[in-house]
Amino acid sequence: MANKEEITKILDILDKTYPNAHCELNFRTPFQLLVSTILSAQSTDNTVNKVTEKLFAKYPTLNDFLHLTEKELEKEIKEVGLYKNKAKNILGMCRELAARFNGQVPQNRDDLMSLPGVGRKTANVVLSNAFGIPAFAVDTHVFRVSNRIGLANSNNVEKTEEQLMEVIPKDKWIKAHHWLIWHGRRICHARKPKCHECPIKMYCNMGKKM
Ligand code: SF4
C-alpha cells in the first residue's frame, strides 16, 4: 500500500486533475437519486440518465411511483439491464418508504439497507450525494483504481471500503470517491488503462512498469 506521503500526493493530483468531479447521475431529490442508483447497477450512468429524464418528467415523486404498476414501470425502464428485477425492487422500496419512513428517504445506512434493492454501495451513494454525509461507496471503478494505485490492497469491496476510510481523511471521502470514479472512467480503464497519460503513474505499480 502507498505510504502517508504518497497518499497525500495522489489525492492532491487527483483533486487538480478532476476539480469538478461529481455524481454523474441526474437527480433533483434524494428519492430520485435513490431510484437512479438502483437503476444504475450493471448499467451506465448515461443509459440511466436517458431513462430517468423521461421517467422523472412523468413521475417525479414517491407519490407518483406509488400509483405505478410493475408492468408500467418495467415499460418505462426497459433500456436498463435487469429491468424486471429493478422495477420490482423500486416499487417495493417505494411502499416501504411510505409505510415505514413517512415517505422520506432515510438518512442512515441501516435504514437505507433495509429497503428492497438497496445494498451498501447504493446506501453510501445516497448518503454522500443526497445528504452530504461522509461515506465511501466502492463501485467497480473505485475498487479497481484504489487497488491499482495502492490506496487499498484487497480483493473484496468491503475491505477496500474499510481501507479507504482508514487512509483518506473523512472530509475527503465524498470527493475522493468521485475522483476515483472519474479516473477509472476516463483513464484507468479496466482492460486498457491509458497509463502513458496518467498523472499518477509514478505512484502506481502498473504505471512504473511503463
Ligand atoms: S498508471 Fe495505469 S494502472 Fe496505474 S492508475 Fe494510472 S492508468 Fe491506472
Coordinates of N, CA and C and ligand atoms in Angstrom, one line a residue:
M1 N 0.8 -1.2 0.0 CA 0.0 0.0 0.0 C 0.9 1.3 0.0
A2 N 0.3 2.3 -0.5 CA 1.1 3.6 -0.6 C 1.3 4.1 0.9
N3 N 2.4 4.9 1.1 CA 2.5 5.4 2.4 C 1.8 6.8 2.5
K4 N 1.8 7.3 3.7 CA 1.0 8.5 4.0 C 1.3 9.7 3.1
E5 N 2.6 9.9 2.9 CA 3.1 11.0 2.0 C 2.6 10.8 0.5
E6 N 2.7 9.5 0.1 CA 2.3 9.2 -1.3 C 0.8 9.4 -1.4
I7 N 0.1 9.0 -0.4 CA -1.4 9.1 -0.5 C -1.8 10.6 -0.6
T8 N -1.1 11.4 0.2 CA -1.4 12.9 0.2 C -1.2 13.4 -1.3
K9 N 0.0 12.9 -1.8 CA 0.3 13.4 -3.2 C -0.7 12.9 -4.2
I10 N -1.1 11.6 -4.1 CA -2.0 11.0 -5.1 C -3.4 11.8 -5.0
L11 N -3.8 12.1 -3.8 CA -5.1 12.8 -3.6 C -5.0 14.2 -4.2
D12 N -3.9 14.8 -4.0 CA -3.7 16.2 -4.4 C -3.7 16.2 -6.0
I13 N -3.0 15.3 -6.6 CA -3.0 15.2 -8.1 C -4.4 14.9 -8.6
L14 N -5.1 14.0 -8.0 CA -6.5 13.7 -8.5 C -7.4 14.9 -8.3
D15 N -7.2 15.6 -7.2 CA -8.0 16.9 -7.0 C -7.8 17.9 -8.1
K16 N -6.5 18.0 -8.4 CA -6.1 19.0 -9.5 C -6.6 18.5 -10.9
T17 N -6.6 17.2 -11.1 CA -7.0 16.6 -12.4 C -8.5 16.7 -12.6
Y18 N -9.2 16.4 -11.5 CA -10.7 16.4 -11.6 C -11.3 17.3 -10.6
P19 N -11.1 18.6 -10.7 CA -11.6 19.6 -9.7 C -13.1 19.6 -9.7
N20 N -13.8 19.3 -10.8 CA -15.2 19.3 -10.8 C -15.9 18.0 -10.7
A21 N -15.2 17.0 -10.3 CA -15.7 15.6 -10.2 C -17.0 15.6 -9.3
H22 N -18.0 15.0 -9.9 CA -19.3 15.0 -9.1 C -20.1 13.7 -9.6
C23 N -21.2 13.5 -8.9 CA -22.0 12.3 -9.3 C -22.6 12.6 -10.7
E24 N -22.5 11.6 -11.6 CA -22.9 11.8 -12.9 C -24.3 11.3 -13.2
L25 N -25.0 10.9 -12.2 CA -26.4 10.5 -12.3 C -27.2 11.9 -12.1
N26 N -28.2 12.1 -12.9 CA -29.0 13.3 -12.8 C -30.2 13.1 -11.8
F27 N -30.3 14.0 -10.9 CA -31.5 13.8 -9.9 C -31.8 15.2 -9.3
R28 N -33.0 15.3 -8.9 CA -33.4 16.6 -8.2 C -33.7 16.4 -6.7
T29 N -34.0 15.2 -6.3 CA -34.3 14.9 -4.9 C -33.6 13.7 -4.5
P30 N -33.5 13.5 -3.1 CA -33.0 12.2 -2.6 C -33.7 11.0 -3.2
F31 N -35.0 11.1 -3.3 CA -35.8 10.0 -3.8 C -35.4 9.6 -5.2
Q32 N -35.2 10.7 -6.1 CA -34.8 10.4 -7.5 C -33.4 9.8 -7.5
L33 N -32.5 10.3 -6.6 CA -31.2 9.7 -6.6 C -31.3 8.2 -6.2
L34 N -32.1 7.9 -5.2 CA -32.3 6.5 -4.8 C -32.7 5.6 -6.0
V35 N -33.7 6.1 -6.7 CA -34.2 5.3 -7.8 C -33.1 5.2 -8.9
S36 N -32.5 6.3 -9.2 CA -31.4 6.3 -10.2 C -30.3 5.3 -9.8
T37 N -29.9 5.3 -8.6 CA -28.8 4.4 -8.1 C -29.2 3.0 -8.2
I38 N -30.5 2.7 -7.9 CA -30.9 1.3 -8.0 C -30.9 0.9 -9.5
L39 N -31.3 1.8 -10.4 CA -31.3 1.5 -11.8 C -29.8 1.4 -12.4
S40 N -28.9 2.0 -11.7 CA -27.5 2.0 -12.3 C -26.7 0.7 -12.1
A41 N -27.2 -0.2 -11.4 CA -26.5 -1.5 -11.2 C -26.4 -2.1 -12.6
Q42 N -25.2 -2.4 -13.0 CA -24.9 -3.1 -14.3 C -25.4 -2.3 -15.5
S43 N -25.6 -1.0 -15.3 CA -25.9 -0.1 -16.5 C -25.1 1.2 -16.3
T44 N -24.8 1.9 -17.5 CA -24.0 3.1 -17.4 C -24.9 4.2 -16.9
D45 N -24.2 5.2 -16.3 CA -24.9 6.4 -15.9 C -25.6 7.1 -17.0
N46 N -25.0 7.0 -18.2 CA -25.5 7.6 -19.4 C -26.9 7.0 -19.7
T47 N -27.0 5.7 -19.7 CA -28.2 5.0 -20.0 C -29.3 5.3 -19.0
V48 N -28.9 5.3 -17.7 CA -29.8 5.6 -16.7 C -30.3 7.0 -16.8
N49 N -29.5 8.0 -17.1 CA -29.9 9.4 -17.3 C -30.9 9.5 -18.4
K50 N -30.7 8.8 -19.5 CA -31.7 8.9 -20.6 C -33.0 8.3 -20.2
V51 N -33.0 7.3 -19.4 CA -34.3 6.7 -18.9 C -35.0 7.6 -17.9
T52 N -34.2 8.1 -17.0 CA -34.8 8.9 -15.9 C -35.2 10.3 -16.4
E53 N -34.6 10.8 -17.4 CA -35.1 12.1 -18.0 C -36.6 12.0 -18.3
K54 N -37.0 10.9 -18.9 CA -38.4 10.8 -19.3 C -39.2 10.3 -18.1
L55 N -38.6 9.4 -17.3 CA -39.3 8.8 -16.2 C -39.7 9.8 -15.1
F56 N -38.7 10.7 -14.7 CA -38.9 11.7 -13.7 C -39.8 12.8 -14.2
A57 N -39.8 13.0 -15.5 CA -40.7 14.1 -16.1 C -42.1 13.7 -15.9
K58 N -42.4 12.4 -16.1 CA -43.8 11.9 -15.9 C -44.1 11.6 -14.5
Y59 N -43.1 11.0 -13.7 CA -43.4 10.6 -12.4 C -42.3 11.1 -11.4
P60 N -42.4 12.4 -11.1 CA -41.2 13.0 -10.3 C -41.2 12.6 -8.8
T61 N -42.3 12.1 -8.2 CA -42.2 12.0 -6.7 C -42.6 10.5 -6.3
L62 N -42.4 10.3 -5.1 CA -42.7 9.0 -4.5 C -44.2 8.7 -4.7
N63 N -45.0 9.7 -4.5 CA -46.5 9.5 -4.6 C -46.8 9.1 -6.1
D64 N -46.1 9.6 -7.1 CA -46.4 9.2 -8.4 C -46.0 7.8 -8.7
F65 N -44.9 7.4 -8.1 CA -44.4 6.0 -8.2 C -45.4 5.0 -7.6
L66 N -46.0 5.4 -6.5 CA -46.9 4.6 -5.7 C -48.2 4.2 -6.6
H67 N -48.4 5.0 -7.6 CA -49.6 4.7 -8.5 C -49.2 3.8 -9.7
L68 N -47.9 3.5 -9.8 CA -47.5 2.7 -11.0 C -47.6 1.2 -10.7
T69 N -48.0 0.5 -11.7 CA -47.9 -1.0 -11.6 C -46.5 -1.4 -12.0
E70 N -46.2 -2.7 -11.6 CA -44.9 -3.2 -12.0 C -44.7 -3.2 -13.5
K71 N -45.8 -3.6 -14.2 CA -45.7 -3.6 -15.7 C -45.5 -2.3 -16.3
E72 N -46.2 -1.3 -15.7 CA -46.0 0.1 -16.2 C -44.5 0.6 -16.0
L73 N -44.0 0.3 -14.8 CA -42.6 0.7 -14.5 C -41.6 0.0 -15.4
E74 N -41.9 -1.3 -15.6 CA -41.0 -2.1 -16.5 C -40.9 -1.4 -17.9
K75 N -42.0 -1.0 -18.4 CA -42.1 -0.4 -19.7 C -41.2 0.9 -19.8
E76 N -41.2 1.6 -18.7 CA -40.5 2.9 -18.6 C -39.0 2.7 -18.5
I77 N -38.6 1.6 -17.9 CA -37.1 1.4 -17.6 C -36.5 0.3 -18.4
K78 N -37.2 -0.2 -19.5 CA -36.7 -1.4 -20.1 C -35.3 -1.3 -20.8
E79 N -34.8 -0.1 -21.0 CA -33.5 0.1 -21.6 C -32.4 -0.3 -20.6
V80 N -32.6 -0.3 -19.3 CA -31.6 -0.6 -18.4 C -31.5 -2.1 -18.1
G81 N -30.3 -2.6 -17.8 CA -30.2 -4.1 -17.6 C -31.0 -4.5 -16.3
L82 N -31.5 -5.7 -16.3 CA -32.2 -6.3 -15.2 C -33.4 -5.5 -14.8
Y83 N -34.1 -5.0 -15.9 CA -35.2 -4.0 -15.6 C -36.4 -4.6 -14.8
K84 N -36.6 -5.9 -15.0 CA -37.8 -6.5 -14.3 C -37.5 -6.6 -12.8
N85 N -36.4 -7.0 -12.5 CA -36.0 -7.1 -11.1 C -35.9 -5.7 -10.4
K86 N -35.4 -4.8 -11.2 CA -35.3 -3.4 -10.7 C -36.7 -2.8 -10.5
A87 N -37.6 -3.0 -11.4 CA -39.0 -2.5 -11.3 C -39.6 -3.0 -10.0
K88 N -39.4 -4.3 -9.8 CA -40.0 -4.9 -8.6 C -39.4 -4.3 -7.3
N89 N -38.0 -4.2 -7.3 CA -37.4 -3.6 -6.1 C -37.8 -2.1 -5.9
I90 N -37.8 -1.4 -7.0 CA -38.1 0.1 -6.8 C -39.5 0.2 -6.2
L91 N -40.5 -0.5 -6.7 CA -41.9 -0.4 -6.2 C -41.9 -0.9 -4.8
G92 N -41.2 -1.9 -4.5 CA -41.1 -2.4 -3.1 C -40.5 -1.4 -2.2
M93 N -39.4 -0.8 -2.7 CA -38.8 0.3 -1.9 C -39.7 1.5 -1.7
C94 N -40.5 1.8 -2.7 CA -41.5 2.9 -2.5 C -42.5 2.6 -1.5
R95 N -43.0 1.4 -1.5 CA -44.0 1.0 -0.5 C -43.5 1.1 0.9
E96 N -42.2 0.7 1.1 CA -41.5 0.7 2.4 C -41.3 2.1 2.8
L97 N -40.9 3.0 1.9 CA -40.7 4.4 2.3 C -42.0 5.0 2.8
A98 N -43.1 4.7 2.1 CA -44.4 5.2 2.5 C -44.8 4.6 3.9
A99 N -44.7 3.3 4.0 CA -45.2 2.6 5.2 C -44.3 2.9 6.5
R100 N -43.0 2.9 6.3 CA -42.1 2.9 7.5 C -41.4 4.2 7.7
F101 N -41.3 5.0 6.6 CA -40.4 6.2 6.8 C -41.2 7.5 6.4
N102 N -42.5 7.5 6.5 CA -43.3 8.7 6.3 C -43.0 9.3 4.9
G103 N -42.7 8.5 4.0 CA -42.4 9.0 2.6 C -41.1 9.6 2.4
Q104 N -40.2 9.6 3.5 CA -38.9 10.3 3.3 C -37.8 9.3 3.1
V105 N -36.8 9.6 2.4 CA -35.6 8.8 2.2 C -34.8 8.8 3.5
P106 N -34.6 7.7 4.2 CA -33.8 7.8 5.5 C -32.4 8.2 5.3
Q107 N -31.9 8.9 6.4 CA -30.5 9.4 6.3 C -29.5 8.6 7.1
N108 N -29.8 7.3 7.2 CA -28.7 6.5 7.8 C -28.7 5.1 7.1
R109 N -27.5 4.5 7.1 CA -27.2 3.4 6.3 C -28.1 2.2 6.6
D110 N -28.3 1.9 7.9 CA -29.1 0.7 8.2 C -30.5 0.8 7.7
D111 N -31.1 1.9 7.9 CA -32.5 2.1 7.3 C -32.5 2.0 5.8
L112 N -31.5 2.6 5.2 CA -31.5 2.6 3.7 C -31.3 1.1 3.3
M113 N -30.4 0.4 3.9 CA -30.1 -1.0 3.5 C -31.3 -2.0 3.8
S114 N -32.2 -1.5 4.6 CA -33.4 -2.3 4.9 C -34.4 -2.3 3.8
L115 N -34.2 -1.4 2.8 CA -35.1 -1.2 1.7 C -34.8 -2.2 0.6
P116 N -35.8 -2.7 -0.1 CA -35.6 -3.6 -1.3 C -34.7 -3.0 -2.3
G117 N -33.7 -3.7 -2.8 CA -32.8 -3.3 -3.9 C -31.7 -2.4 -3.4
V118 N -31.6 -2.1 -2.1 CA -30.6 -1.2 -1.6 C -29.5 -1.9 -0.9
G119 N -28.3 -2.0 -1.5 CA -27.2 -2.6 -0.8 C -26.3 -1.5 -0.2
R120 N -25.1 -1.9 0.3 CA -24.2 -0.9 0.9 C -23.8 0.2 0.0
K121 N -23.4 -0.2 -1.2 CA -22.9 0.8 -2.2 C -24.0 1.8 -2.5
T122 N -25.2 1.4 -2.8 CA -26.3 2.3 -3.1 C -26.6 3.2 -1.9
A123 N -26.6 2.6 -0.7 CA -26.8 3.4 0.5 C -25.7 4.5 0.7
N124 N -24.5 4.1 0.4 CA -23.4 5.1 0.6 C -23.5 6.2 -0.5
V125 N -23.9 5.8 -1.7 CA -24.1 6.8 -2.8 C -25.1 7.9 -2.3
V126 N -26.3 7.4 -1.8 CA -27.3 8.3 -1.4 C -26.9 9.1 -0.2
L127 N -26.3 8.5 0.8 CA -25.9 9.3 2.0 C -25.0 10.4 1.6
S128 N -24.0 10.1 0.7 CA -23.0 11.1 0.4 C -23.5 12.1 -0.6
N129 N -24.2 11.7 -1.6 CA -24.6 12.6 -2.7 C -25.9 13.4 -2.4
A130 N -26.8 12.7 -1.7 CA -28.1 13.4 -1.5 C -28.0 14.2 -0.2
F131 N -27.3 13.7 0.8 CA -27.3 14.4 2.1 C -25.9 14.9 2.6
G132 N -24.9 14.7 1.8 CA -23.6 15.2 2.2 C -23.0 14.5 3.4
I133 N -23.5 13.3 3.7 CA -23.0 12.6 4.9 C -21.8 11.7 4.4
P134 N -20.6 11.9 5.0 CA -19.4 11.2 4.6 C -19.6 9.7 4.5
A135 N -19.4 9.1 3.4 CA -19.5 7.6 3.2 C -18.7 7.3 2.0
F136 N -18.1 6.1 1.9 CA -17.2 5.8 0.7 C -17.9 4.6 -0.1
A137 N -18.6 5.0 -1.1 CA -19.2 4.0 -2.0 C -18.2 3.4 -2.9
V138 N -18.0 2.1 -2.8 CA -17.0 1.4 -3.6 C -17.7 0.7 -4.7
D139 N -17.6 1.3 -5.9 CA -18.1 0.6 -7.1 C -17.0 0.0 -7.8
T140 N -17.2 -0.5 -9.0 CA -16.2 -1.3 -9.8 C -15.0 -0.4 -10.1
H141 N -15.2 0.9 -10.4 CA -14.1 1.8 -10.7 C -13.3 2.1 -9.4
V142 N -14.0 2.5 -8.3 CA -13.3 2.8 -7.1 C -12.4 1.6 -6.6
F143 N -13.0 0.4 -6.8 CA -12.4 -0.8 -6.4 C -11.1 -1.1 -7.2
R144 N -11.2 -1.0 -8.5 CA -10.1 -1.2 -9.4 C -9.0 -0.2 -9.2
V145 N -9.4 1.1 -9.3 CA -8.3 2.1 -9.3 C -7.6 2.2 -7.9
S146 N -8.4 2.1 -6.8 CA -7.8 2.2 -5.5 C -6.8 1.1 -5.2
N147 N -7.1 -0.1 -5.7 CA -6.2 -1.2 -5.5 C -5.0 -1.2 -6.5
R148 N -5.2 -0.6 -7.6 CA -4.1 -0.4 -8.5 C -3.0 0.5 -8.0
I149 N -3.5 1.6 -7.4 CA -2.6 2.7 -7.0 C -2.2 2.6 -5.5
G150 N -2.7 1.6 -4.9 CA -2.2 1.3 -3.5 C -2.9 2.1 -2.4
L151 N -4.0 2.7 -2.7 CA -4.8 3.3 -1.6 C -5.5 2.2 -0.8
A152 N -5.6 1.0 -1.5 CA -6.1 -0.2 -0.8 C -5.3 -1.4 -1.3
N153 N -5.5 -2.5 -0.6 CA -4.8 -3.7 -1.0 C -5.7 -4.9 -0.6
S154 N -6.7 -5.1 -1.4 CA -7.7 -6.1 -1.0 C -8.4 -6.7 -2.2
N155 N -9.0 -7.9 -2.1 CA -9.7 -8.5 -3.2 C -11.2 -8.5 -3.0
N156 N -11.6 -7.7 -2.0 CA -13.1 -7.5 -1.9 C -13.5 -6.1 -1.5
V157 N -14.7 -5.7 -1.9 CA -15.2 -4.3 -1.8 C -15.3 -3.9 -0.3
E158 N -15.7 -4.8 0.5 CA -15.9 -4.4 2.0 C -14.6 -4.0 2.6
K159 N -13.5 -4.8 2.4 CA -12.2 -4.5 2.9 C -11.7 -3.2 2.2
T160 N -11.9 -3.1 0.9 CA -11.4 -1.9 0.2 C -12.1 -0.6 0.8
E161 N -13.4 -0.7 1.1 CA -14.1 0.5 1.7 C -13.4 0.8 3.1
E162 N -13.2 -0.2 3.9 CA -12.6 0.0 5.2 C -11.2 0.6 5.1
Q163 N -10.4 0.1 4.1 CA -9.0 0.6 4.0 C -9.0 2.1 3.5
L164 N -10.0 2.4 2.6 CA -10.0 3.7 2.0 C -10.4 4.7 3.1
M165 N -11.4 4.3 4.0 CA -11.8 5.2 5.1 C -10.7 5.4 6.1
E166 N -9.8 4.4 6.2 CA -8.7 4.5 7.1 C -7.6 5.4 6.6
V167 N -7.3 5.4 5.3 CA -6.1 6.1 4.8 C -6.5 7.5 4.3
I168 N -7.8 7.7 4.0 CA -8.2 9.0 3.4 C -9.0 9.8 4.5
P169 N -8.6 11.1 4.7 CA -9.3 11.9 5.7 C -10.8 12.0 5.4
K170 N -11.6 11.9 6.5 CA -13.0 11.8 6.3 C -13.6 13.0 5.5
D171 N -13.0 14.2 5.6 CA -13.6 15.3 4.9 C -13.3 15.2 3.4
K172 N -12.5 14.2 3.0 CA -12.3 14.0 1.6 C -13.0 12.8 1.0
W173 N -13.7 12.0 1.8 CA -14.3 10.8 1.3 C -15.2 11.0 0.1
I174 N -16.1 12.0 0.2 CA -17.1 12.2 -0.9 C -16.3 12.6 -2.2
K175 N -15.4 13.5 -2.1 CA -14.7 14.0 -3.3 C -13.8 12.8 -3.8
A176 N -13.1 12.1 -2.9 CA -12.2 11.1 -3.3 C -12.9 10.0 -4.1
H177 N -14.1 9.7 -3.6 CA -15.0 8.7 -4.3 C -15.2 9.1 -5.8
H178 N -15.5 10.4 -6.0 CA -15.7 10.9 -7.3 C -14.4 10.9 -8.1
W179 N -13.3 11.3 -7.5 CA -12.0 11.4 -8.2 C -11.7 10.0 -8.8
L180 N -11.9 9.0 -7.9 CA -11.5 7.6 -8.3 C -12.4 7.1 -9.4
I181 N -13.7 7.4 -9.4 CA -14.6 7.0 -10.4 C -14.3 7.7 -11.7
W182 N -14.0 9.0 -11.6 CA -13.7 9.8 -12.9 C -12.4 9.3 -13.5
H183 N -11.4 9.0 -12.6 CA -10.2 8.5 -13.1 C -10.4 7.1 -13.8
G184 N -11.2 6.2 -13.2 CA -11.5 4.9 -13.8 C -12.2 5.0 -15.1
R185 N -13.1 6.0 -15.2 CA -13.9 6.1 -16.4 C -13.1 6.8 -17.6
R186 N -12.2 7.7 -17.2 CA -11.5 8.4 -18.2 C -10.2 7.9 -18.6
I187 N -9.4 7.4 -17.6 CA -8.0 7.0 -17.9 C -7.7 5.5 -17.5
C188 N -8.1 5.2 -16.2 CA -7.6 3.9 -15.7 C -8.7 2.8 -16.0
H189 N -8.9 2.6 -17.3 CA -9.9 1.6 -17.7 C -9.6 0.2 -17.3
A190 N -10.6 -0.6 -17.2 CA -10.4 -2.0 -16.7 C -9.4 -2.7 -17.6
R191 N -9.7 -2.7 -18.9 CA -8.9 -3.5 -19.8 C -7.7 -2.9 -20.3
K192 N -7.8 -1.6 -20.9 CA -6.6 -1.0 -21.4 C -6.5 0.4 -20.8
P193 N -5.9 0.4 -19.6 CA -5.7 1.7 -18.9 C -4.7 2.5 -19.7
K194 N -5.0 3.9 -19.8 CA -4.1 4.8 -20.5 C -3.0 5.2 -19.6
C195 N -2.1 4.3 -19.2 CA -1.0 4.6 -18.3 C -0.1 5.7 -18.8
H196 N 0.1 5.8 -20.1 CA 1.0 6.8 -20.6 C 0.6 8.2 -20.3
E197 N -0.8 8.4 -20.2 CA -1.2 9.8 -19.9 C -1.8 9.9 -18.5
C198 N -1.4 9.0 -17.7 CA -2.0 9.0 -16.3 C -1.1 9.9 -15.4
P199 N -1.8 10.9 -14.7 CA -1.0 11.8 -13.9 C -0.5 11.2 -12.6
I200 N -0.9 10.0 -12.3 CA -0.4 9.4 -11.0 C 0.4 8.2 -11.3
K201 N 0.9 8.0 -12.5 CA 1.6 6.8 -12.9 C 2.8 6.5 -12.0
M202 N 3.5 7.6 -11.6 CA 4.7 7.5 -10.7 C 4.4 6.8 -9.4
Y203 N 3.1 6.8 -9.0 CA 2.8 6.2 -7.7 C 2.1 4.8 -7.9
C204 N 2.0 4.4 -9.1 CA 1.2 3.1 -9.4 C 2.2 2.0 -9.9
N205 N 2.1 0.8 -9.3 CA 2.9 -0.2 -9.7 C 2.8 -0.5 -11.2
M206 N 1.6 -0.5 -11.8 CA 1.4 -0.7 -13.2 C 2.1 0.4 -14.0
G207 N 1.9 1.6 -13.6 CA 2.4 2.8 -14.3 C 3.9 2.8 -14.2
K208 N 4.5 2.4 -13.1 CA 6.0 2.4 -13.0 C 6.7 1.5 -14.0
K209 N 5.9 0.4 -14.4 CA 6.5 -0.5 -15.4 C 6.5 0.0 -16.8
M210 N 5.8 1.1 -17.0 CA 5.7 1.6 -18.4 C 7.0 2.1 -18.9
Ligands
SF4_1 S1 -0.7 4.1 -14.2 FE1 -2.2 3.0 -15.4 S2 -3.0 1.4 -14.0 FE2 -1.9 3.0 -12.7 S3 -3.5 4.4 -12.1 FE3 -2.6 5.2 -13.9 S4 -3.9 4.4 -15.6 FE4 -4.3 3.2 -13.8

